[in-house]
Amino acid sequence: MGLKSTYNSVLQPEEVENDDGVYDDEELNEGEVNGNWTPQEKALHEARLKAKAKRRLRKSSSRDSARESLSEAVAGEAGADPNSPKGKALQNHDRKSRTGKGRGLPKKGGAGGKGVWGAAGMVYEMEEPDAKDPNYDESAQGDTVYATVVPELEEGELEKTVNPIVQEYFEHGDTREVEMLLKELNLGPHKYEFSSLAVSLSLEGKASHRELTSRLLSDLVGKVLPESDIARAFDKMLKDLPDLILDTPEAPQMLGQFIARAIADHALPMNFLSRYKGRVDCDHARAALDRASVLMSMKREMVRLDNVWGVGGGQRPVKHLIKEMNLLLKEYLVSGELLEAEHCLRDLEVPHFHHELVYEAVIMVLESNGETAIQLMVKLLQAFWKSGLITLDQMNRGFQRVYDELPEINLDVPRAHSIMEAFVDLCFQESVITKQLRDACPARYSMHTDTRLNVKCFYYL
């Protein structure tokens, strides 16, 4: 061992073996004490000692981390040897660094870090506000209320937004839908203009539209529109009557009916009319207020003025419609005004019931005694036919009803057949009815052939 020790002590002073085959540092220290090393060997020895100390530190930290991970991952195997196959298999799943680099902290696994939201599926809890935050507001802490802020509509956008709502309401007639749509809007100080816009649109429409508008104001008051806003809207419309008359000549009378109906429905205050006594300079506004005052005096008990606009179209009873059409025809025979008759028929809003007008007109011709009624009725039916107010189907149905009832009518009017034939021929000449409808008119005599005697027999109808 003397030669081997000398060689190792000179060339490899750190790797000296003892009798058990293990390198011993004590022999190296003895050689240093005896002063057998050169200065170069001494510097090399110190460098190797430092490197060896670093390796021992790395091994100890790696073994400690492996033991901790094994104890947490596998219950009951805390004493397993990290160098065994099982220990190495478990050690492979350790997320701590085994390269000797880093701070020995667990790996992030793709989560966390700067500019990263975190791992998938991670749920973040509500964080308390930080008092050191520059945006921290001490007065805003406590019960925080979150609300949806709707921007206020500008005056120029108000009409574009409200007009479609009112036009759709005239089609479906559901006041609850209008209420829901208005609650979603922020009309701001221009809320009163909704009432004035709705009334203005109804003035240009039909009687049924005005009835729907009165119902709408009655249903919205107190829910979406306060009573003061509706009163302000009517004040504005009374001032704008000179402009409204340009499009609707009957605007003063209609506005007066709106005011009376709104007061009866408690949409306007009871003293609305009294506030204008002696303070109105405009003749049109005075006419509207006078009309409202007359209607209110007729309804002393303040019952609802349901019939101020009449009942719309198909909602009217059949007897009432027949009575209205008879009155229309009688007034026409007296005045001969085609435009007035057409206007009255349109106001009834019953295009599906126009065959009744044709039927009543033909019956009046059969019951008349002169040629004047025939000429006037042909002229009326011709005007309605050319304007498209009475369709071909309605015209045919009206004449066919008279054809079917002609035998019964002949009992009361003996000359009914002859008058009917003359009237049908005149209508065909004026292009009021078709050739097929003219030929369908029953004749005064019906020809029947007796096949046994081969004799043609005529029967009086």
Tab-separated table of C-alpha atoms in Angstrom:
chain	number	residue	atom	x	y	z
A	1	MET	CA	0.000	0.000	0.000
A	2	GLY	CA	2.991	2.303	0.372
A	3	LEU	CA	3.523	2.819	-3.349
A	4	LYS	CA	-0.209	3.131	-4.052
A	5	SER	CA	-0.716	5.603	-1.220
A	6	THR	CA	2.158	7.696	-2.368
A	7	TYR	CA	0.823	7.794	-5.924
A	8	ASN	CA	-2.681	8.709	-4.867
A	9	SER	CA	-1.506	11.287	-2.406
A	10	VAL	CA	0.446	13.026	-5.097
A	11	LEU	CA	-1.835	12.759	-8.154
A	12	GLN	CA	-5.317	12.293	-6.624
A	13	PRO	CA	-5.225	13.500	-3.044
A	14	GLU	CA	-9.055	13.445	-2.707
A	15	GLU	CA	-9.577	9.859	-3.837
A	16	VAL	CA	-7.433	7.882	-1.358
A	17	GLU	CA	-8.858	4.480	-0.475
A	18	ASN	CA	-8.787	2.870	2.943
A	19	ASP	CA	-8.659	-0.860	3.660
A	20	ASP	CA	-12.385	-1.247	2.976
A	21	GLY	CA	-12.043	0.233	-0.542
A	22	VAL	CA	-13.439	3.636	0.497
A	23	TYR	CA	-11.542	6.815	0.000
A	24	ASP	CA	-10.613	8.354	3.328
A	25	ASP	CA	-10.120	12.080	3.860
A	26	GLU	CA	-8.136	11.593	7.066
A	27	GLU	CA	-5.119	10.237	5.194
A	28	LEU	CA	-5.282	13.249	2.935
A	29	ASN	CA	-5.279	15.551	5.946
A	30	GLU	CA	-2.228	13.700	7.419
A	31	GLY	CA	-0.327	14.250	4.194
A	32	GLU	CA	-1.104	17.910	4.404
A	33	VAL	CA	0.015	18.102	8.012
A	34	ASN	CA	3.341	16.408	7.225
A	35	GLY	CA	3.959	19.050	4.583
A	36	ASN	CA	4.503	16.580	1.716
A	37	TRP	CA	2.274	18.604	-0.765
A	38	THR	CA	3.502	21.210	-3.145
A	39	PRO	CA	1.653	24.518	-3.409
A	40	GLN	CA	-0.027	23.429	-6.656
A	41	GLU	CA	-1.251	20.183	-5.094
A	42	LYS	CA	-2.516	22.104	-2.107
A	43	ALA	CA	-4.598	24.516	-4.294
A	44	LEU	CA	-5.987	21.616	-6.284
A	45	HIS	CA	-6.934	19.845	-3.085
A	46	GLU	CA	-8.835	22.861	-1.744
A	47	ALA	CA	-10.780	23.216	-5.017
A	48	ARG	CA	-11.799	19.595	-4.913
A	49	LEU	CA	-12.942	19.884	-1.316
A	50	LYS	CA	-15.233	22.800	-2.226
A	51	ALA	CA	-16.702	20.894	-5.163
A	52	LYS	CA	-17.294	17.862	-2.982
A	53	ALA	CA	-19.095	19.966	-0.360
A	54	LYS	CA	-21.422	21.361	-3.060
A	55	ARG	CA	-22.244	17.872	-4.331
A	56	ARG	CA	-23.113	16.701	-0.829
A	57	LEU	CA	-25.437	19.680	-0.332
A	58	ARG	CA	-27.269	18.944	-3.591
A	59	LYS	CA	-27.686	15.274	-2.757
A	60	SER	CA	-29.060	16.006	0.704
A	61	SER	CA	-31.658	18.527	-0.607
A	62	SER	CA	-32.721	16.149	-3.412
A	63	ARG	CA	-33.137	13.230	-0.986
A	64	ASP	CA	-35.185	15.341	1.431
A	65	SER	CA	-37.581	16.499	-1.313
A	66	ALA	CA	-37.968	12.966	-2.620
A	67	ARG	CA	-38.836	11.667	0.822
A	68	GLU	CA	-41.419	14.421	1.373
A	69	SER	CA	-43.158	13.750	-1.947
A	70	LEU	CA	-43.208	10.020	-1.338
A	71	SER	CA	-44.726	10.471	2.114
A	72	GLU	CA	-47.500	12.701	0.748
A	73	ALA	CA	-48.274	10.622	-2.360
A	74	VAL	CA	-48.320	7.129	-0.868
A	75	ALA	CA	-49.857	6.551	2.558
A	76	GLY	CA	-47.967	4.189	4.790
A	77	GLU	CA	-44.807	4.185	2.663
A	78	ALA	CA	-42.993	7.036	4.304
A	79	GLY	CA	-40.029	4.806	5.091
A	80	ALA	CA	-39.561	3.534	1.517
A	81	ASP	CA	-36.092	3.748	0.069
A	82	PRO	CA	-35.842	6.395	-2.632
A	83	ASN	CA	-33.185	4.293	-4.390
A	84	SER	CA	-35.479	1.259	-4.681
A	85	PRO	CA	-37.429	0.673	-7.958
A	86	LYS	CA	-40.719	1.587	-6.298
A	87	GLY	CA	-39.253	4.697	-4.796
A	88	LYS	CA	-37.785	5.752	-8.121
A	89	ALA	CA	-41.145	5.241	-9.846
A	90	LEU	CA	-42.814	7.450	-7.315
A	91	GLN	CA	-39.961	9.895	-7.515
A	92	ASN	CA	-40.554	10.298	-11.262
A	93	HIS	CA	-43.949	11.833	-10.476
A	94	ASP	CA	-42.421	14.431	-8.205
A	95	ARG	CA	-42.940	17.903	-9.593
A	96	LYS	CA	-39.890	19.370	-7.865
A	97	SER	CA	-36.739	19.966	-9.772
A	98	ARG	CA	-34.109	17.210	-9.537
A	99	THR	CA	-31.512	18.922	-11.699
A	100	GLY	CA	-30.064	20.848	-8.790
A	101	LYS	CA	-31.205	24.152	-10.294
A	102	GLY	CA	-33.868	26.491	-9.032
A	103	ARG	CA	-35.080	27.171	-5.503
A	104	GLY	CA	-36.562	23.759	-4.874
A	105	LEU	CA	-40.156	25.054	-5.258
A	106	PRO	CA	-42.885	22.999	-7.019
A	107	LYS	CA	-43.392	23.584	-10.755
A	108	LYS	CA	-46.310	25.765	-11.895
A	109	GLY	CA	-47.571	23.274	-14.480
A	110	GLY	CA	-48.708	26.000	-16.899
A	111	ALA	CA	-50.761	27.930	-14.345
A	112	GLY	CA	-49.972	31.190	-12.707
A	113	GLY	CA	-47.278	33.601	-13.640
A	114	LYS	CA	-47.335	37.059	-15.080
A	115	GLY	CA	-50.157	37.680	-17.572
A	116	VAL	CA	-51.708	34.227	-17.042
A	117	TRP	CA	-55.275	33.663	-15.792
A	118	GLY	CA	-54.491	30.382	-14.101
A	119	ALA	CA	-55.210	26.703	-14.599
A	120	ALA	CA	-58.315	25.558	-16.451
A	121	GLY	CA	-61.316	25.083	-14.167
A	122	MET	CA	-59.901	27.252	-11.417
A	123	VAL	CA	-62.590	29.145	-9.468
A	124	TYR	CA	-61.602	32.469	-7.982
A	125	GLU	CA	-63.180	33.682	-4.793
A	126	MET	CA	-64.402	37.199	-4.190
A	127	GLU	CA	-61.464	39.354	-3.161
A	128	GLU	CA	-61.802	42.022	-0.567
A	129	PRO	CA	-60.985	45.542	-1.772
A	130	ASP	CA	-57.437	46.574	-1.029
A	131	ALA	CA	-57.149	49.770	0.948
A	132	LYS	CA	-53.750	50.425	-0.698
A	133	ASP	CA	-55.297	50.323	-4.171
A	134	PRO	CA	-55.107	53.788	-5.821
A	135	ASN	CA	-58.741	53.356	-6.983
A	136	TYR	CA	-59.969	52.390	-3.506
A	137	ASP	CA	-62.993	54.457	-2.474
A	138	GLU	CA	-63.800	54.210	1.188
A	139	SER	CA	-67.212	55.878	0.814
A	140	ALA	CA	-68.289	53.317	-1.803
A	141	GLN	CA	-67.694	50.329	0.454
A	142	GLY	CA	-70.582	48.533	2.109
A	143	ASP	CA	-73.783	47.454	0.360
A	144	THR	CA	-73.056	48.027	-3.335
A	145	VAL	CA	-76.089	48.137	-5.645
A	146	TYR	CA	-75.627	47.391	-9.344
A	147	ALA	CA	-78.221	48.730	-11.797
A	148	THR	CA	-78.568	48.882	-15.580
A	149	VAL	CA	-78.232	52.442	-16.814
A	150	VAL	CA	-80.288	53.252	-19.941
A	151	PRO	CA	-79.154	56.379	-21.809
A	152	GLU	CA	-81.727	59.123	-22.089
A	153	LEU	CA	-83.368	59.517	-25.500
A	154	GLU	CA	-82.643	62.752	-27.261
A	155	GLU	CA	-85.477	64.885	-28.547
A	156	GLY	CA	-84.653	64.070	-32.169
A	157	GLU	CA	-84.706	60.298	-31.538
A	158	LEU	CA	-87.933	60.356	-29.509
A	159	GLU	CA	-90.307	60.472	-32.482
A	160	LYS	CA	-88.365	57.759	-34.368
A	161	THR	CA	-88.619	55.466	-31.357
A	162	VAL	CA	-92.218	56.149	-30.304
A	163	ASN	CA	-93.930	56.095	-33.723
A	164	PRO	CA	-93.217	52.381	-34.441
A	165	ILE	CA	-94.463	51.457	-30.954
A	166	VAL	CA	-97.765	53.278	-31.493
A	167	GLN	CA	-98.214	51.923	-35.036
A	168	GLU	CA	-97.693	48.347	-33.813
A	169	TYR	CA	-100.142	48.981	-30.974
A	170	PHE	CA	-102.800	49.940	-33.534
A	171	GLU	CA	-102.338	46.456	-34.991
A	172	HIS	CA	-102.335	44.274	-31.846
A	173	GLY	CA	-104.140	46.529	-29.309
A	174	ASP	CA	-102.201	45.164	-26.290
A	175	THR	CA	-101.609	47.987	-23.792
A	176	ARG	CA	-99.420	45.783	-21.572
A	177	GLU	CA	-96.857	45.382	-24.332
A	178	VAL	CA	-96.669	49.155	-24.795
A	179	GLU	CA	-96.259	49.572	-21.039
A	180	MET	CA	-93.387	47.072	-21.002
A	181	LEU	CA	-91.640	48.797	-23.927
A	182	LEU	CA	-91.942	52.241	-22.327
A	183	LYS	CA	-90.443	50.978	-19.064
A	184	GLU	CA	-87.361	49.881	-20.998
A	185	LEU	CA	-86.894	53.394	-22.421
A	186	ASN	CA	-85.506	56.437	-20.673
A	187	LEU	CA	-87.670	59.266	-22.007
A	188	GLY	CA	-86.415	61.716	-19.391
A	189	PRO	CA	-88.143	65.100	-19.347
A	190	HIS	CA	-89.767	64.369	-22.725
A	191	LYS	CA	-92.021	61.626	-21.358
A	192	TYR	CA	-95.144	63.758	-21.822
A	193	GLU	CA	-94.545	63.868	-25.581
A	194	PHE	CA	-95.467	60.192	-25.884
A	195	SER	CA	-99.128	61.076	-25.238
A	196	SER	CA	-99.131	63.924	-27.756
A	197	LEU	CA	-97.475	61.761	-30.436
A	198	ALA	CA	-99.975	58.935	-29.907
A	199	VAL	CA	-102.962	61.292	-30.151
A	200	SER	CA	-101.519	62.999	-33.255
A	201	LEU	CA	-101.097	59.658	-35.037
A	202	SER	CA	-104.640	58.605	-34.152
A	203	LEU	CA	-106.077	61.862	-35.526
A	204	GLU	CA	-104.713	60.885	-38.932
A	205	GLY	CA	-106.030	57.312	-38.634
A	206	LYS	CA	-109.360	55.599	-38.170
A	207	ALA	CA	-111.971	55.841	-35.441
A	208	SER	CA	-110.782	52.505	-34.074
A	209	HIS	CA	-107.271	53.968	-33.701
A	210	ARG	CA	-108.644	56.840	-31.649
A	211	GLU	CA	-110.543	54.403	-29.449
A	212	LEU	CA	-107.349	52.390	-28.904
A	213	THR	CA	-105.442	55.575	-28.042
A	214	SER	CA	-108.005	56.562	-25.414
A	215	ARG	CA	-107.742	53.100	-23.863
A	216	LEU	CA	-103.947	53.317	-23.915
A	217	LEU	CA	-103.898	56.627	-22.032
A	218	SER	CA	-106.355	55.251	-19.487
A	219	ASP	CA	-104.226	52.135	-18.867
A	220	LEU	CA	-100.864	53.931	-18.709
A	221	VAL	CA	-101.842	56.702	-16.299
A	222	GLY	CA	-100.380	56.076	-12.874
A	223	LYS	CA	-98.154	53.236	-14.136
A	224	VAL	CA	-95.856	54.784	-16.720
A	225	LEU	CA	-97.314	58.240	-17.308
A	226	PRO	CA	-98.374	60.496	-14.427
A	227	GLU	CA	-101.536	62.553	-14.729
A	228	SER	CA	-99.508	65.765	-14.955
A	229	ASP	CA	-97.646	64.545	-18.063
A	230	ILE	CA	-100.890	63.724	-19.883
A	231	ALA	CA	-102.290	67.165	-18.983
A	232	ARG	CA	-99.081	68.754	-20.278
A	233	ALA	CA	-99.423	66.798	-23.538
A	234	PHE	CA	-102.980	68.073	-24.125
A	235	ASP	CA	-101.845	71.626	-23.304
A	236	LYS	CA	-99.232	71.296	-26.029
A	237	MET	CA	-101.762	69.922	-28.526
A	238	LEU	CA	-104.185	72.777	-27.886
A	239	LYS	CA	-101.392	75.201	-28.800
A	240	ASP	CA	-100.500	73.168	-31.909
A	241	LEU	CA	-104.075	72.970	-33.247
A	242	PRO	CA	-103.436	75.493	-36.080
A	243	ASP	CA	-100.801	73.112	-37.456
A	244	LEU	CA	-102.878	69.965	-36.848
A	245	ILE	CA	-105.808	71.389	-38.817
A	246	LEU	CA	-103.673	71.441	-41.967
A	247	ASP	CA	-103.608	67.630	-42.023
A	248	THR	CA	-106.851	66.930	-40.139
A	249	PRO	CA	-109.588	69.570	-40.552
A	250	GLU	CA	-111.702	67.892	-37.844
A	251	ALA	CA	-108.852	68.104	-35.299
A	252	PRO	CA	-110.615	70.556	-32.875
A	253	GLN	CA	-113.713	68.344	-32.507
A	254	MET	CA	-111.611	65.183	-32.196
A	255	LEU	CA	-109.283	66.730	-29.624
A	256	GLY	CA	-112.311	67.848	-27.613
A	257	GLN	CA	-113.593	64.265	-27.625
A	258	PHE	CA	-110.155	63.057	-26.490
A	259	ILE	CA	-110.201	65.532	-23.597
A	260	ALA	CA	-113.711	64.517	-22.493
A	261	ARG	CA	-112.852	60.812	-22.677
A	262	ALA	CA	-109.597	61.327	-20.739
A	263	ILE	CA	-111.388	63.229	-17.963
A	264	ALA	CA	-114.029	60.485	-17.716
A	265	ASP	CA	-111.270	57.847	-17.560
A	266	HIS	CA	-109.447	59.848	-14.831
A	267	ALA	CA	-106.437	60.311	-17.079
A	268	LEU	CA	-106.850	64.105	-16.829
A	269	PRO	CA	-107.638	66.113	-13.686
A	270	MET	CA	-111.255	67.126	-13.152
A	271	ASN	CA	-110.409	70.822	-13.270
A	272	PHE	CA	-108.686	70.632	-16.659
A	273	LEU	CA	-111.474	72.497	-18.489
A	274	SER	CA	-112.005	75.073	-15.760
A	275	ARG	CA	-108.369	76.175	-15.980
A	276	TYR	CA	-108.955	77.461	-19.528
A	277	LYS	CA	-112.081	79.525	-18.854
A	278	GLY	CA	-111.511	83.048	-20.142
A	279	ARG	CA	-107.862	82.339	-21.014
A	280	VAL	CA	-108.114	80.997	-24.567
A	281	ASP	CA	-107.416	83.276	-27.516
A	282	CYS	CA	-107.183	80.673	-30.280
A	283	ASP	CA	-110.523	79.924	-31.970
A	284	HIS	CA	-109.539	76.314	-32.693
A	285	ALA	CA	-108.580	75.649	-29.068
A	286	ARG	CA	-111.834	77.260	-27.930
A	287	ALA	CA	-113.796	74.962	-30.267
A	288	ALA	CA	-112.029	71.896	-28.853
A	289	LEU	CA	-112.713	72.921	-25.249
A	290	ASP	CA	-116.354	73.686	-26.063
A	291	ARG	CA	-116.758	70.252	-27.605
A	292	ALA	CA	-115.308	68.633	-24.492
A	293	SER	CA	-117.546	70.719	-22.243
A	294	VAL	CA	-120.671	69.682	-24.186
A	295	LEU	CA	-119.783	65.995	-23.931
A	296	MET	CA	-119.113	66.301	-20.208
A	297	SER	CA	-122.463	68.014	-19.631
A	298	MET	CA	-124.217	65.150	-21.420
A	299	LYS	CA	-122.562	62.688	-19.016
A	300	ARG	CA	-123.331	64.240	-15.676
A	301	GLU	CA	-122.711	61.057	-13.751
A	302	MET	CA	-119.174	60.850	-15.205
A	303	VAL	CA	-119.679	57.409	-16.600
A	304	ARG	CA	-117.115	56.177	-19.084
A	305	LEU	CA	-117.611	57.644	-22.564
A	306	ASP	CA	-117.224	54.328	-24.338
A	307	ASN	CA	-119.164	55.397	-27.414
A	308	VAL	CA	-117.415	58.694	-28.040
A	309	TRP	CA	-115.509	57.091	-30.932
A	310	GLY	CA	-118.064	54.402	-31.705
A	311	VAL	CA	-117.340	50.710	-31.574
A	312	GLY	CA	-114.701	49.502	-33.993
A	313	GLY	CA	-115.616	47.398	-37.016
A	314	GLY	CA	-116.351	43.765	-36.299
A	315	GLN	CA	-117.058	44.466	-32.640
A	316	ARG	CA	-120.379	46.110	-33.535
A	317	PRO	CA	-123.588	44.072	-33.470
A	318	VAL	CA	-124.973	43.046	-36.861
A	319	LYS	CA	-128.267	44.862	-36.239
A	320	HIS	CA	-126.385	48.050	-35.519
A	321	LEU	CA	-124.357	47.743	-38.752
A	322	ILE	CA	-127.525	47.141	-40.800
A	323	LYS	CA	-129.126	50.201	-39.234
A	324	GLU	CA	-126.049	52.325	-40.024
A	325	MET	CA	-126.014	51.189	-43.665
A	326	ASN	CA	-129.722	51.898	-44.086
A	327	LEU	CA	-129.204	55.364	-42.676
A	328	LEU	CA	-126.255	55.902	-45.017
A	329	LEU	CA	-128.305	54.948	-48.100
A	330	LYS	CA	-131.298	57.072	-47.094
A	331	GLU	CA	-129.081	60.138	-46.564
A	332	TYR	CA	-127.455	59.528	-49.943
A	333	LEU	CA	-130.847	59.352	-51.719
A	334	VAL	CA	-131.691	62.733	-50.180
A	335	SER	CA	-128.352	64.538	-50.678
A	336	GLY	CA	-126.734	62.621	-53.560
A	337	GLU	CA	-123.241	63.187	-52.021
A	338	LEU	CA	-120.985	60.354	-53.145
A	339	LEU	CA	-117.950	61.474	-51.134
A	340	GLU	CA	-119.923	61.687	-47.898
A	341	ALA	CA	-121.393	58.212	-48.467
A	342	GLU	CA	-117.951	56.788	-49.170
A	343	HIS	CA	-116.538	58.454	-46.055
A	344	CYS	CA	-119.323	57.030	-43.871
A	345	LEU	CA	-118.838	53.537	-45.273
A	346	ARG	CA	-115.100	53.640	-44.615
A	347	ASP	CA	-115.688	54.794	-41.044
A	348	LEU	CA	-117.722	51.664	-40.368
A	349	GLU	CA	-114.527	49.594	-40.949
A	350	VAL	CA	-116.389	46.438	-41.988
A	351	PRO	CA	-115.101	45.515	-45.477
A	352	HIS	CA	-116.255	41.930	-44.895
A	353	PHE	CA	-119.852	43.181	-44.470
A	354	HIS	CA	-120.129	45.388	-47.564
A	355	HIS	CA	-122.377	42.819	-49.228
A	356	GLU	CA	-125.071	44.015	-46.825
A	357	LEU	CA	-124.820	47.515	-48.329
A	358	VAL	CA	-125.311	46.057	-51.837
A	359	TYR	CA	-128.280	44.013	-50.618
A	360	GLU	CA	-129.931	46.991	-48.910
A	361	ALA	CA	-129.328	49.203	-51.966
A	362	VAL	CA	-131.051	46.733	-54.330
A	363	ILE	CA	-133.965	46.288	-51.903
A	364	MET	CA	-134.453	50.081	-51.787
A	365	VAL	CA	-134.520	50.140	-55.600
A	366	LEU	CA	-137.195	47.414	-55.703
A	367	GLU	CA	-139.323	49.238	-53.132
A	368	SER	CA	-138.986	52.647	-54.847
A	369	ASN	CA	-141.529	54.058	-57.265
A	370	GLY	CA	-139.436	56.218	-59.606
A	371	GLU	CA	-136.408	56.104	-61.853
A	372	THR	CA	-134.450	58.496	-59.647
A	373	ALA	CA	-133.595	55.859	-57.026
A	374	ILE	CA	-132.426	53.459	-59.753
A	375	GLN	CA	-130.090	56.029	-61.319
A	376	LEU	CA	-128.673	57.132	-57.961
A	377	MET	CA	-128.039	53.573	-56.746
A	378	VAL	CA	-126.340	52.587	-60.001
A	379	LYS	CA	-124.147	55.676	-59.668
A	380	LEU	CA	-123.317	54.817	-56.023
A	381	LEU	CA	-122.448	51.187	-56.720
A	382	GLN	CA	-120.380	52.231	-59.725
A	383	ALA	CA	-118.359	54.698	-57.587
A	384	PHE	CA	-117.761	52.094	-54.874
A	385	TRP	CA	-116.773	49.505	-57.511
A	386	LYS	CA	-114.279	51.789	-59.266
A	387	SER	CA	-112.691	52.971	-55.998
A	388	GLY	CA	-112.259	49.366	-54.867
A	389	LEU	CA	-114.279	49.944	-51.719
A	390	ILE	CA	-116.645	47.098	-52.661
A	391	THR	CA	-114.927	44.028	-54.081
A	392	LEU	CA	-116.233	41.640	-56.726
A	393	ASP	CA	-117.003	38.985	-54.140
A	394	GLN	CA	-119.011	41.399	-51.976
A	395	MET	CA	-120.908	42.671	-55.027
A	396	ASN	CA	-121.793	39.154	-56.181
A	397	ARG	CA	-122.897	38.076	-52.700
A	398	GLY	CA	-125.179	41.110	-52.336
A	399	PHE	CA	-126.948	40.508	-55.667
A	400	GLN	CA	-127.152	36.755	-55.107
A	401	ARG	CA	-128.938	37.278	-51.794
A	402	VAL	CA	-131.562	39.350	-53.596
A	403	TYR	CA	-131.914	36.656	-56.286
A	404	ASP	CA	-132.551	34.022	-53.627
A	405	GLU	CA	-135.193	36.120	-51.832
A	406	LEU	CA	-136.873	37.475	-54.964
A	407	PRO	CA	-139.916	35.121	-54.816
A	408	GLU	CA	-140.682	36.325	-51.274
A	409	ILE	CA	-140.054	39.959	-52.184
A	410	ASN	CA	-142.449	39.572	-55.138
A	411	LEU	CA	-145.297	38.928	-52.696
A	412	ASP	CA	-144.910	42.442	-51.280
A	413	VAL	CA	-143.762	44.146	-54.480
A	414	PRO	CA	-145.602	42.689	-57.509
A	415	ARG	CA	-143.385	44.510	-59.981
A	416	ALA	CA	-140.172	43.295	-58.341
A	417	HIS	CA	-139.161	41.044	-61.273
A	418	SER	CA	-139.472	43.723	-63.926
A	419	ILE	CA	-137.689	46.333	-61.778
A	420	MET	CA	-134.938	43.828	-60.991
A	421	GLU	CA	-134.364	42.985	-64.654
A	422	ALA	CA	-134.129	46.654	-65.594
A	423	PHE	CA	-131.789	47.419	-62.709
A	424	VAL	CA	-129.503	44.447	-63.487
A	425	ASP	CA	-129.290	45.398	-67.162
A	426	LEU	CA	-128.390	48.988	-66.268
A	427	CYS	CA	-125.713	47.814	-63.803
A	428	PHE	CA	-124.214	45.577	-66.469
A	429	GLN	CA	-124.124	48.470	-68.966
A	430	GLU	CA	-122.261	50.620	-66.414
A	431	SER	CA	-119.784	47.759	-65.731
A	432	VAL	CA	-120.930	47.365	-62.137
A	433	ILE	CA	-121.620	43.625	-62.384
A	434	THR	CA	-120.356	40.842	-64.645
A	435	LYS	CA	-122.226	39.145	-67.506
A	436	GLN	CA	-122.365	35.936	-65.494
A	437	LEU	CA	-124.107	37.709	-62.620
A	438	ARG	CA	-126.553	39.358	-65.018
A	439	ASP	CA	-127.465	36.033	-66.585
A	440	ALA	CA	-128.027	34.537	-63.124
A	441	CYS	CA	-130.945	36.932	-62.520
A	442	PRO	CA	-134.198	34.890	-62.344
A	443	ALA	CA	-136.670	35.616	-65.153
A	444	ARG	CA	-140.328	36.566	-64.702
A	445	TYR	CA	-141.531	33.439	-66.537
A	446	SER	CA	-139.973	29.977	-66.348
A	447	MET	CA	-140.242	27.744	-69.415
A	448	HIS	CA	-140.840	23.990	-68.884
A	449	THR	CA	-141.185	21.370	-71.653
A	450	ASP	CA	-143.629	18.490	-71.143
A	451	THR	CA	-141.864	15.531	-72.735
A	452	ARG	CA	-145.054	13.439	-72.952
A	453	LEU	CA	-147.014	15.964	-75.033
A	454	ASN	CA	-143.979	17.799	-76.479
A	455	VAL	CA	-145.636	21.046	-75.455
A	456	LYS	CA	-143.807	24.056	-73.985
A	457	CYS	CA	-145.574	25.390	-70.906
A	458	PHE	CA	-144.898	28.719	-69.145
A	459	TYR	CA	-145.348	29.072	-65.414
A	460	TYR	CA	-145.760	32.431	-63.673
A	461	LEU	CA	-143.366	32.954	-60.859
